[in-house]
mmCIF file of C-alpha atoms in Angstrom:
data_model
loop_
_atom_site.group_PDB
_atom_site.id
_atom_site.type_symbol
_atom_site.label_atom_id
_atom_site.label_comp_id
_atom_site.label_asym_id
_atom_site.label_seq_id
_atom_site.Cartn_x
_atom_site.Cartn_y
_atom_site.Cartn_z
ATOM 1 C CA ARG A 112 0.157 0.039 0.000
ATOM 2 C CA ASN A 113 3.028 2.427 0.659
ATOM 3 C CA ILE A 114 4.311 1.654 -2.932
ATOM 4 C CA ALA A 115 1.017 2.635 -4.582
ATOM 5 C CA GLY A 116 0.695 5.701 -2.388
ATOM 6 C CA GLU A 117 4.289 6.678 -3.199
ATOM 7 C CA ILE A 118 3.477 6.357 -7.134
ATOM 8 C CA ALA A 119 -0.165 7.989 -6.907
ATOM 9 C CA LEU A 120 1.128 11.062 -5.039
ATOM 10 C CA ALA A 121 4.548 11.561 -6.834
ATOM 11 C CA GLU A 122 4.808 14.361 -9.301
ATOM 12 C CA ASP A 123 6.777 11.886 -11.343
ATOM 13 C CA PRO A 124 4.996 8.529 -11.226
ATOM 14 C CA GLY A 125 6.695 6.852 -13.806
ATOM 15 C CA ARG A 126 10.227 7.681 -12.163
ATOM 16 C CA ILE A 127 8.669 5.849 -8.516
ATOM 17 C CA MET A 128 7.521 2.956 -10.994
ATOM 18 C CA LYS A 129 10.964 2.233 -12.004
ATOM 19 C CA LYS A 130 12.403 2.698 -8.879
ATOM 20 C CA TRP A 131 10.244 0.147 -7.039
ATOM 21 C CA ARG A 132 10.647 -2.451 -10.059
ATOM 22 C CA GLU A 133 14.489 -1.989 -9.613
ATOM 23 C CA ILE A 134 14.144 -2.514 -5.779
ATOM 24 C CA PHE A 135 12.284 -5.925 -6.584
ATOM 25 C CA GLY A 136 14.739 -6.539 -9.192
ATOM 26 C CA ILE A 137 11.863 -7.582 -12.057
ATOM 27 C CA ARG A 138 12.399 -6.898 -15.789
ATOM 28 C CA GLN A 139 10.312 -4.899 -17.850
ATOM 29 C CA ASN A 140 9.198 -8.070 -19.821
ATOM 30 C CA GLU A 141 8.905 -10.332 -16.528
ATOM 31 C CA LEU A 142 6.375 -7.873 -15.220
ATOM 32 C CA ALA A 143 4.710 -6.864 -18.261
ATOM 33 C CA ASN A 144 4.073 -10.793 -18.781
ATOM 34 C CA PHE A 145 2.128 -11.005 -15.372
ATOM 35 C CA LEU A 146 0.278 -7.672 -16.070
ATOM 36 C CA GLY A 147 -0.779 -9.137 -19.473
ATOM 37 C CA ILE A 148 0.330 -6.136 -21.475
ATOM 38 C CA ARG A 149 3.159 -5.141 -23.483
ATOM 39 C CA PRO A 150 6.627 -4.238 -22.356
ATOM 40 C CA SER A 151 6.471 -0.812 -24.020
ATOM 41 C CA VAL A 152 3.555 0.103 -21.717
ATOM 42 C CA ILE A 153 5.607 -0.285 -18.825
ATOM 43 C CA SER A 154 8.841 1.554 -20.822
ATOM 44 C CA ASP A 155 6.491 4.611 -21.390
ATOM 45 C CA TYR A 156 5.213 5.032 -18.200
ATOM 46 C CA GLU A 157 8.959 4.958 -16.696
ATOM 47 C CA SER A 158 9.921 7.281 -19.273
ATOM 48 C CA GLY A 159 7.133 9.756 -19.150
ATOM 49 C CA ARG A 160 5.722 9.116 -22.503
ATOM 50 C CA ARG A 161 2.702 7.899 -21.503
ATOM 51 C CA LYS A 162 0.351 9.802 -19.072
ATOM 52 C CA SER A 163 -0.007 9.101 -15.268
ATOM 53 C CA PRO A 164 -1.243 5.619 -14.607
ATOM 54 C CA GLY A 165 -4.757 5.511 -13.064
ATOM 55 C CA VAL A 166 -5.359 4.191 -9.482
ATOM 56 C CA LYS A 167 -6.434 0.636 -11.033
ATOM 57 C CA PHE A 168 -3.225 0.230 -12.923
ATOM 58 C CA ILE A 169 -1.212 1.283 -9.877
ATOM 59 C CA ARG A 170 -2.903 -1.225 -7.664
ATOM 60 C CA ARG A 171 -2.444 -4.008 -10.404
ATOM 61 C CA PHE A 172 1.495 -2.733 -10.768
ATOM 62 C CA THR A 173 1.940 -3.145 -6.878
ATOM 63 C CA ASP A 174 0.130 -6.495 -6.610
ATOM 64 C CA ALA A 175 2.368 -7.953 -9.479
ATOM 65 C CA LEU A 176 5.695 -6.562 -7.955
ATOM 66 C CA ILE A 177 4.577 -8.427 -4.877
ATOM 67 C CA SER A 178 3.238 -11.496 -6.296
ATOM 68 C CA THR A 179 6.199 -12.090 -8.711
ATOM 69 C CA ASN A 180 8.628 -11.499 -5.766
ATOM 70 C CA MET A 181 6.850 -13.895 -3.651
ATOM 71 C CA ARG A 182 6.750 -16.497 -6.390
ATOM 72 C CA ASN A 183 10.627 -16.245 -6.638
ATOM 73 C CA GLY A 184 11.248 -16.624 -2.949
ATOM 74 C CA GLY A 185 9.699 -13.456 -1.487
ATOM 75 C CA ASP A 186 13.154 -11.945 -0.051
ATOM 76 C CA VAL A 187 12.113 -8.263 -0.842
ATOM 77 C CA VAL A 188 8.590 -8.570 0.221
ATOM 78 C CA ARG A 189 10.252 -9.915 3.693
ATOM 79 C CA LYS A 190 12.485 -7.170 3.859
ATOM 80 C CA PHE A 191 10.035 -4.570 3.704
ATOM 81 C CA SER A 192 7.669 -6.859 6.079
ATOM 82 C CA PRO A 193 6.995 -5.832 9.823
ATOM 83 C CA SER A 194 7.137 -9.469 10.968
ATOM 84 C CA ASP A 195 8.663 -12.926 9.594
ATOM 85 C CA ARG A 196 5.016 -14.057 8.222
ATOM 86 C CA GLY A 197 6.259 -13.383 4.689
ATOM 87 C CA ASP A 198 8.217 -17.040 5.186
ATOM 88 C CA ALA A 199 4.725 -18.477 5.282
ATOM 89 C CA ILE A 200 3.228 -16.593 2.524
ATOM 90 C CA LEU A 201 3.962 -18.127 -0.867
ATOM 91 C CA GLY A 202 1.538 -15.745 -2.886
ATOM 92 C CA ILE A 203 -1.099 -12.984 -2.157
ATOM 93 C CA ARG A 204 -3.294 -10.917 -4.485
ATOM 94 C CA GLU A 205 -6.277 -8.692 -4.323
ATOM 95 C CA PHE A 206 -8.443 -8.619 -7.152
ATOM 96 C CA LEU A 207 -9.780 -5.383 -8.832
ATOM 97 C CA SER A 208 -13.187 -6.530 -9.394
ATOM 98 C CA PRO A 209 -14.861 -9.980 -7.705
ATOM 99 C CA VAL A 210 -14.441 -13.186 -8.891
ATOM 100 C CA LYS A 211 -16.608 -16.041 -9.228
ATOM 101 C CA CYS A 212 -16.008 -18.660 -6.738
ATOM 102 C CA THR A 213 -16.643 -21.026 -9.807
ATOM 103 C CA ASP A 214 -14.104 -19.451 -11.964
ATOM 104 C CA PHE A 215 -11.233 -19.630 -8.993
ATOM 105 C CA LEU A 216 -12.114 -23.458 -8.834
ATOM 106 C CA LYS A 217 -11.437 -23.886 -12.312
ATOM 107 C CA ALA A 218 -7.936 -21.931 -11.729
ATOM 108 C CA VAL A 219 -7.079 -24.438 -8.798
ATOM 109 C CA ASP A 220 -8.766 -27.506 -10.390
ATOM 110 C CA GLY A 221 -10.623 -27.695 -7.235
ATOM 111 C CA ARG A 222 -12.807 -30.543 -5.885
ATOM 112 C CA VAL A 223 -15.731 -29.230 -3.424
ATOM 113 C CA ILE A 224 -15.583 -30.703 -0.193
ATOM 114 C CA VAL A 225 -18.148 -28.603 1.596
ATOM 115 C CA ASN A 226 -20.329 -26.321 -0.693
ATOM 116 C CA ASN A 227 -21.947 -23.655 1.391
ATOM 117 C CA LYS A 228 -23.534 -21.930 -1.769
ATOM 118 C CA ILE A 229 -20.193 -21.785 -3.374
ATOM 119 C CA GLU A 230 -22.112 -20.942 -6.750
ATOM 120 C CA LYS A 231 -23.345 -17.989 -5.061
ATOM 121 C CA LYS A 232 -20.308 -16.542 -3.762
ATOM 122 C CA ASN A 233 -17.470 -13.895 -4.949
ATOM 123 C CA LEU A 234 -13.905 -13.243 -3.997
ATOM 124 C CA TRP A 235 -11.965 -10.262 -3.662
ATOM 125 C CA GLY A 236 -8.312 -11.845 -3.398
ATOM 126 C CA TYR A 237 -6.435 -14.818 -2.304
ATOM 127 C CA THR A 238 -3.448 -15.732 0.032
ATOM 128 C CA VAL A 239 -1.562 -19.020 -0.306
ATOM 129 C CA ILE A 240 0.042 -20.096 2.572
ATOM 130 C CA ASP A 241 2.803 -22.827 3.553
ATOM 131 C CA SER A 242 0.381 -24.457 6.109
ATOM 132 C CA ILE A 243 3.698 -26.004 8.334
ATOM 133 C CA LYS A 244 5.293 -22.579 8.556
ATOM 134 C CA ALA A 245 2.030 -21.066 9.408
ATOM 135 C CA ILE A 246 0.957 -23.452 12.218
ATOM 136 C CA LEU A 247 4.333 -23.667 13.632
ATOM 137 C CA GLU A 248 5.759 -20.091 13.736
ATOM 138 C CA LEU A 249 3.044 -17.810 13.485
ATOM 139 C CA SER A 250 0.660 -15.902 16.002
ATOM 140 C CA GLU A 251 -2.965 -15.059 15.964
ATOM 141 C CA ASN A 252 -2.359 -11.572 15.066
ATOM 142 C CA ASP A 253 -0.246 -13.158 11.772
ATOM 143 C CA PHE A 254 -3.367 -15.136 10.757
ATOM 144 C CA ILE A 255 -5.690 -11.905 10.608
ATOM 145 C CA ASN A 256 -3.196 -10.604 8.348
ATOM 146 C CA PHE A 257 -3.570 -13.075 5.836
ATOM 147 C CA TYR A 258 -6.771 -11.358 4.758
ATOM 148 C CA GLY A 259 -5.030 -8.483 3.346
ATOM 149 C CA SER A 260 -7.444 -5.634 2.383
ATOM 150 C CA ASN A 261 -10.544 -7.692 1.982
ATOM 151 C CA SER A 262 -11.551 -10.902 4.270
ATOM 152 C CA LYS A 263 -14.026 -12.132 1.346
ATOM 153 C CA ARG A 264 -10.991 -14.140 -0.241
ATOM 154 C CA ALA A 265 -9.755 -17.612 -0.414
ATOM 155 C CA LEU A 266 -7.088 -18.748 1.953
ATOM 156 C CA ILE A 267 -4.868 -21.579 0.328
ATOM 157 C CA PHE A 268 -2.801 -24.038 2.285
ATOM 158 C CA THR A 269 -0.021 -26.008 0.902
ATOM 159 C CA LYS A 270 1.522 -28.943 2.373
ATOM 160 C CA VAL A 271 -1.443 -30.228 3.866
ATOM 161 C CA HIS A 272 -1.811 -33.594 5.152
ATOM 162 C CA LEU A 273 -5.481 -33.797 6.626
ATOM 163 C CA GLY A 274 -6.489 -30.622 6.780
ATOM 164 C CA ARG A 275 -7.485 -30.290 10.427
ATOM 165 C CA SER A 276 -4.970 -27.896 11.564
ATOM 166 C CA PRO A 277 -5.657 -24.985 9.035
ATOM 167 C CA MET A 278 -9.563 -25.446 9.815
ATOM 168 C CA VAL A 279 -9.070 -25.435 13.674
ATOM 169 C CA ALA A 280 -6.544 -22.004 13.123
ATOM 170 C CA ILE A 281 -9.703 -20.476 11.129
ATOM 171 C CA LYS A 282 -12.099 -21.489 13.590
ATOM 172 C CA VAL A 283 -10.551 -19.631 16.364
ATOM 173 C CA THR A 284 -9.565 -16.531 14.690
ATOM 174 C CA ARG A 285 -11.606 -13.572 13.122
ATOM 175 C CA PRO A 286 -12.345 -12.892 10.546
ATOM 176 C CA LYS A 287 -13.479 -15.804 8.149
ATOM 177 C CA PRO A 288 -12.522 -16.313 4.588
ATOM 178 C CA ASN A 289 -15.141 -17.365 1.920
ATOM 179 C CA MET A 290 -13.190 -20.195 0.726
ATOM 180 C CA VAL A 291 -10.470 -22.682 2.317
ATOM 181 C CA VAL A 292 -8.327 -24.310 -0.596
ATOM 182 C CA LEU A 293 -6.156 -27.246 0.748
ATOM 183 C CA HIS A 294 -3.292 -28.542 -1.361
ATOM 184 C CA GLY A 295 -1.189 -31.566 -1.000
ATOM 185 C CA LEU A 296 -3.735 -34.255 -0.330
ATOM 186 C CA HIS A 297 -6.357 -36.693 -1.936
ATOM 187 C CA PRO A 298 -9.894 -35.326 -1.373
ATOM 188 C CA ASN A 299 -10.782 -38.790 0.478
ATOM 189 C CA LYS A 300 -8.318 -37.995 3.069
ATOM 190 C CA VAL A 301 -9.858 -34.479 4.214
ATOM 191 C CA ASP A 302 -10.090 -34.842 7.922
ATOM 192 C CA LYS A 303 -13.879 -35.121 9.510
ATOM 193 C CA LEU A 304 -13.335 -32.313 11.727
ATOM 194 C CA ALA A 305 -12.035 -29.997 8.973
ATOM 195 C CA VAL A 306 -15.389 -30.865 7.135
ATOM 196 C CA LYS A 307 -17.364 -30.163 10.162
ATOM 197 C CA ILE A 308 -15.730 -26.826 10.908
ATOM 198 C CA ALA A 309 -16.247 -25.667 7.379
ATOM 199 C CA LYS A 310 -19.829 -26.719 7.640
ATOM 200 C CA LEU A 311 -20.167 -24.696 11.055
ATOM 201 C CA GLU A 312 -18.354 -21.602 9.830
ATOM 202 C CA GLU A 313 -20.061 -21.659 6.507
ATOM 203 C CA ILE A 314 -16.886 -21.735 4.670
ATOM 204 C CA SER A 315 -16.483 -23.150 1.125
ATOM 205 C CA LEU A 316 -13.922 -26.112 1.701
ATOM 206 C CA VAL A 317 -12.191 -27.272 -1.549
ATOM 207 C CA VAL A 318 -9.178 -29.662 -2.487
ATOM 208 C CA SER A 319 -6.726 -28.647 -5.358
ATOM 209 C CA ASN A 320 -5.895 -31.232 -7.572
ATOM 210 C CA LEU A 321 -2.856 -29.376 -8.969
ATOM 211 C CA ARG A 322 0.555 -31.149 -8.654
ATOM 212 C CA SER A 323 2.777 -29.194 -7.426
ATOM 213 C CA GLU A 324 3.055 -25.566 -5.614
ATOM 214 C CA ASP A 325 4.605 -23.916 -8.614
ATOM 215 C CA GLU A 326 1.756 -25.408 -10.801
ATOM 216 C CA LEU A 327 -0.609 -23.945 -8.301
ATOM 217 C CA LEU A 328 0.836 -20.256 -8.370
ATOM 218 C CA ASN A 329 1.161 -20.267 -12.132
ATOM 219 C CA SER A 330 -2.289 -20.903 -12.707
ATOM 220 C CA LEU A 331 -3.357 -18.429 -9.981
ATOM 221 C CA SER A 332 -1.390 -15.747 -11.703
ATOM 222 C CA ARG A 333 -3.033 -16.189 -14.874
ATOM 223 C CA LEU A 334 -6.366 -15.872 -13.241
ATOM 224 C CA ARG A 335 -8.129 -12.343 -14.595
ATOM 225 C CA ASP A 336 -10.090 -10.142 -12.431
#
């Protein structure tokens, strides 16, 4: 958010965009590919040939910097993070417009375990979390920070064996996500208590069938909002 604010308030926003892109160590081509635009658009903004970007583009630009860095290890994000929770966050994104849960299911190749009116729900973002690091290292306050700017999102837990620990953690914290996606286990292996908690808390529970974390993150990055 500080990045977006600095760009929006700058007299020369293109120069600030270039500064942050270089801090994150991301090439114009890589950033443009993530945003789904031509590299020349990034170049034009940075050189001042294109007029100041709008609020929506600045937000997308900032999200792209963070998401791309998280996919590459998250070293820069952790440097500017107020705590060590960046170690547990593998990816985070805020959507510019709501994404239907049914469309999100396709991106994660999800099998629905607990429906809870999933066809009527929308998501405003997602957070991908290393479940082992989250359970072992993070406090209740850190869990709250997983929700970004909107709690109507999907929390995606990787390295899951049964799904009980993430759901117990969600039960004792506020707010609650619209959807929880478990990755790393067979749908038939989901713990009965995890299913019960999802039903009680009215959370849609899903298992992703994608084979690896990289495949999961890459598929999510291609999701259009």
